[in-house]
Amino acid sequence: MLPPRLSRRSRRKAGEAAVSARQERARVKELITKGEIYFFDLFKDERKSILRMKLIDLLQSVPGIGKSRAEVILDRTGISHSRRIGGVGHRQLELLRQEFLLIKNSPKSGRLLVVSGPSGVGKSTITNKLRNDDRFWISVSATTREIRSGEQNGVDYHFVSNEHFDRMITKNEFLEWASFAGAKYGTPKKAVNDALMDGKNVVLEIELNGARQVRKNSKNAILVFIKPPSWEELTARLIKRGTESEQSTQARLDRAKEELLAASEFDHVVINHQVDQSVSELVSLALR
Ligand code: 5GP
């Protein structure tokens, strides 16, 4: 059945009401940003325009929250990203209050920084240099691949069995995960969210498919692609590293060709001529 046709007058009235609701919402966000309205007071407001506002939009306007933390807060509290103010229950409000207490302790939100690029390009060497900088927190991934000599469980990776990894997938514990050269790799979500709430800039060193998942889910993430100075250099580095079997080296090189073609999907490209230079480029991209 077709919806009833509105008269011209009713259409005009509806249009005017929509404009005024939009203005009201914009005004509320502005007042929250300026600190002239307290976020939690809005939940007592009974205006229809406010009740229909999306919680995430309102959260983003709160000083010190911004886009990254708004997404994190909803993830941590288990509140849907499409929830509207009018649909927030008492228990959810209490959870939000607890998150606000954490924010008070670290008023500035960090950014999510994704570092990607072909195997052997030097991503770990670059990100490892940020370990001593307390503005950054380097995520420790879970993986099913064999531990290499010199690697430490819990430091380089959480080395887990296939069954364990699959359980983590089922329990929705990954921010992203992907298969790479015969093993699975994933970023544990909780630790990343905790670090972002703590005001850290969080660095994920991950391959292309994982980076694409982050792009889709975290609009505010900064994606950086690390490129080798040349193909010959990449091949030489990967072989010289000597960590892989012949088969794994070949799988990684095949995959590298694919990854290099995707560089334009990233926000920034850094050519790794020299590690310290690449590190400072990365730091300035994250902190600007
Ligand atoms: P490797 O076995 O050399 O340590 O890592 C292989 C590839 O997996 C690298 O490109 C590395 O960046 C990527 N990787 C490491 N951890 C993760 C992760 O948590 N998620 C995804 N998608 N890739 C990862």
PDB file of N, CA and C and ligand atoms in Angstrom, residues 117 119 123 141-142 145 148 151 157 176-178 180 185-187 205-207 209-211 241 244 252, ligand 1:
ATOM      1  N   GLY A 117      52.599  -3.299   5.264  1.00  0.00           N
ATOM      2  CA  GLY A 117      53.596  -3.324   4.186  1.00  0.00           C
ATOM      3  C   GLY A 117      54.120  -4.740   4.054  1.00  0.00           C
ATOM      4  N   SER A 119      56.130  -8.293   3.927  1.00  0.00           N
ATOM      5  CA  SER A 119      57.020  -8.980   4.857  1.00  0.00           C
ATOM      6  C   SER A 119      58.468  -8.681   4.486  1.00  0.00           C
ATOM      7  N   LYS A 123      58.980  -3.437   9.062  1.00  0.00           N
ATOM      8  CA  LYS A 123      57.915  -2.903   9.926  1.00  0.00           C
ATOM      9  C   LYS A 123      58.219  -3.114  11.404  1.00  0.00           C
ATOM     10  N   SER A 141      50.142  -9.130  18.978  1.00  0.00           N
ATOM     11  CA  SER A 141      49.159  -9.970  18.280  1.00  0.00           C
ATOM     12  C   SER A 141      49.191 -11.398  18.791  1.00  0.00           C
ATOM     13  N   ALA A 142      48.109 -12.105  18.517  1.00  0.00           N
ATOM     14  CA  ALA A 142      48.110 -13.558  18.732  1.00  0.00           C
ATOM     15  C   ALA A 142      48.429 -14.199  17.389  1.00  0.00           C
ATOM     16  N   ARG A 145      51.566 -19.184  14.260  1.00  0.00           N
ATOM     17  CA  ARG A 145      52.815 -19.650  13.642  1.00  0.00           C
ATOM     18  C   ARG A 145      53.819 -20.089  14.704  1.00  0.00           C
ATOM     19  N   ARG A 148      59.956 -18.213  16.541  1.00  0.00           N
ATOM     20  CA  ARG A 148      61.316 -18.219  15.961  1.00  0.00           C
ATOM     21  C   ARG A 148      62.332 -18.072  17.080  1.00  0.00           C
ATOM     22  N   GLU A 151      62.597 -15.003  19.697  1.00  0.00           N
ATOM     23  CA  GLU A 151      61.297 -14.397  20.004  1.00  0.00           C
ATOM     24  C   GLU A 151      60.833 -14.819  21.401  1.00  0.00           C
ATOM     25  N   TYR A 157      54.793 -11.929  20.224  1.00  0.00           N
ATOM     26  CA  TYR A 157      53.446 -12.402  19.919  1.00  0.00           C
ATOM     27  C   TYR A 157      52.938 -13.182  21.123  1.00  0.00           C
ATOM     28  N   GLU A 176      40.718  -7.403  14.490  1.00  0.00           N
ATOM     29  CA  GLU A 176      40.858  -7.891  13.118  1.00  0.00           C
ATOM     30  C   GLU A 176      41.685  -9.144  13.183  1.00  0.00           C
ATOM     31  N   TRP A 177      41.563  -9.998  12.169  1.00  0.00           N
ATOM     32  CA  TRP A 177      42.466 -11.137  12.072  1.00  0.00           C
ATOM     33  C   TRP A 177      42.560 -11.569  10.615  1.00  0.00           C
ATOM     34  N   ALA A 178      43.650 -12.284  10.267  1.00  0.00           N
ATOM     35  CA  ALA A 178      43.832 -12.725   8.881  1.00  0.00           C
ATOM     36  C   ALA A 178      44.759 -13.931   8.844  1.00  0.00           C
ATOM     37  N   PHE A 180      48.001 -15.643   6.956  1.00  0.00           N
ATOM     38  CA  PHE A 180      49.163 -15.152   6.212  1.00  0.00           C
ATOM     39  C   PHE A 180      50.212 -16.250   6.167  1.00  0.00           C
ATOM     40  N   TYR A 185      46.902 -14.736  12.232  1.00  0.00           N
ATOM     41  CA  TYR A 185      47.386 -13.616  13.048  1.00  0.00           C
ATOM     42  C   TYR A 185      46.195 -12.738  13.415  1.00  0.00           C
ATOM     43  N   GLY A 186      46.134 -12.238  14.670  1.00  0.00           N
ATOM     44  CA  GLY A 186      45.008 -11.369  15.029  1.00  0.00           C
ATOM     45  C   GLY A 186      45.367 -10.390  16.140  1.00  0.00           C
ATOM     46  N   THR A 187      44.659  -9.259  16.153  1.00  0.00           N
ATOM     47  CA  THR A 187      44.891  -8.224  17.167  1.00  0.00           C
ATOM     48  C   THR A 187      43.858  -8.358  18.275  1.00  0.00           C
ATOM     49  N   GLU A 205      50.972  -3.509  13.975  1.00  0.00           N
ATOM     50  CA  GLU A 205      51.833  -3.839  12.836  1.00  0.00           C
ATOM     51  C   GLU A 205      51.227  -5.077  12.191  1.00  0.00           C
ATOM     52  N   ILE A 206      50.482  -4.886  11.113  1.00  0.00           N
ATOM     53  CA  ILE A 206      49.678  -5.987  10.563  1.00  0.00           C
ATOM     54  C   ILE A 206      49.727  -6.028   9.034  1.00  0.00           C
ATOM     55  N   GLU A 207      49.278  -7.164   8.456  1.00  0.00           N
ATOM     56  CA  GLU A 207      49.317  -7.268   7.001  1.00  0.00           C
ATOM     57  C   GLU A 207      48.060  -6.630   6.368  1.00  0.00           C
ATOM     58  N   ASN A 209      45.182  -7.479   4.707  1.00  0.00           N
ATOM     59  CA  ASN A 209      43.760  -7.762   4.935  1.00  0.00           C
ATOM     60  C   ASN A 209      43.296  -7.260   6.302  1.00  0.00           C
ATOM     61  N   GLY A 210      44.194  -7.355   7.271  1.00  0.00           N
ATOM     62  CA  GLY A 210      43.882  -6.835   8.607  1.00  0.00           C
ATOM     63  C   GLY A 210      43.722  -5.316   8.550  1.00  0.00           C
ATOM     64  N   ALA A 211      44.625  -4.657   7.823  1.00  0.00           N
ATOM     65  CA  ALA A 211      44.562  -3.190   7.707  1.00  0.00           C
ATOM     66  C   ALA A 211      43.232  -2.779   7.067  1.00  0.00           C
ATOM     67  N   ARG A 241      67.411 -12.102   6.199  1.00  0.00           N
ATOM     68  CA  ARG A 241      66.843 -12.283   7.543  1.00  0.00           C
ATOM     69  C   ARG A 241      66.928 -13.754   7.958  1.00  0.00           C
ATOM     70  N   GLU A 244      62.962 -17.746   7.511  1.00  0.00           N
ATOM     71  CA  GLU A 244      61.916 -18.553   6.884  1.00  0.00           C
ATOM     72  C   GLU A 244      62.480 -19.717   6.078  1.00  0.00           C
ATOM     73  N   ARG A 252      55.839 -15.483   1.022  1.00  0.00           N
ATOM     74  CA  ARG A 252      55.890 -14.087   1.460  1.00  0.00           C
ATOM     75  C   ARG A 252      56.175 -13.147   0.285  1.00  0.00           C
TER      76      ARG A 252
HETATM   77  P1  5GP B   1      55.692 -12.597  10.795  1.00  0.00           P
HETATM   78  O1  5GP B   1      55.367 -14.063  10.683  1.00  0.00           O
HETATM   79  O2  5GP B   1      56.794 -12.201   9.843  1.00  0.00           O
HETATM   80  O3  5GP B   1      55.949 -12.167  12.206  1.00  0.00           O
HETATM   81  O4  5GP B   1      54.384 -11.795  10.333  1.00  0.00           O
HETATM   82  C1  5GP B   1      53.799 -12.045   9.085  1.00  0.00           C
HETATM   83  C2  5GP B   1      52.855 -10.943   8.721  1.00  0.00           C
HETATM   84  O5  5GP B   1      51.759 -10.931   9.621  1.00  0.00           O
HETATM   85  C3  5GP B   1      53.491  -9.559   8.812  1.00  0.00           C
HETATM   86  O6  5GP B   1      53.113  -8.826   7.633  1.00  0.00           O
HETATM   87  C4  5GP B   1      52.866  -8.948  10.024  1.00  0.00           C
HETATM   88  O7  5GP B   1      52.753  -7.554   9.919  1.00  0.00           O
HETATM   89  C5  5GP B   1      51.504  -9.596  10.000  1.00  0.00           C
HETATM   90  N1  5GP B   1      50.845  -9.594  11.307  1.00  0.00           N
HETATM   91  C6  5GP B   1      51.378  -9.656  12.546  1.00  0.00           C
HETATM   92  N2  5GP B   1      50.434  -9.584  13.480  1.00  0.00           N
HETATM   93  C7  5GP B   1      49.251  -9.444  12.829  1.00  0.00           C
HETATM   94  C8  5GP B   1      47.889  -9.296  13.257  1.00  0.00           C
HETATM   95  O8  5GP B   1      47.552  -9.262  14.431  1.00  0.00           O
HETATM   96  N3  5GP B   1      46.953  -9.193  12.287  1.00  0.00           N
HETATM   97  C9  5GP B   1      47.262  -9.217  10.963  1.00  0.00           C
HETATM   98  N4  5GP B   1      46.270  -9.077  10.090  1.00  0.00           N
HETATM   99  N5  5GP B   1      48.521  -9.347  10.532  1.00  0.00           N
HETATM  100  C10 5GP B   1      49.504  -9.462  11.446  1.00  0.00           C
END
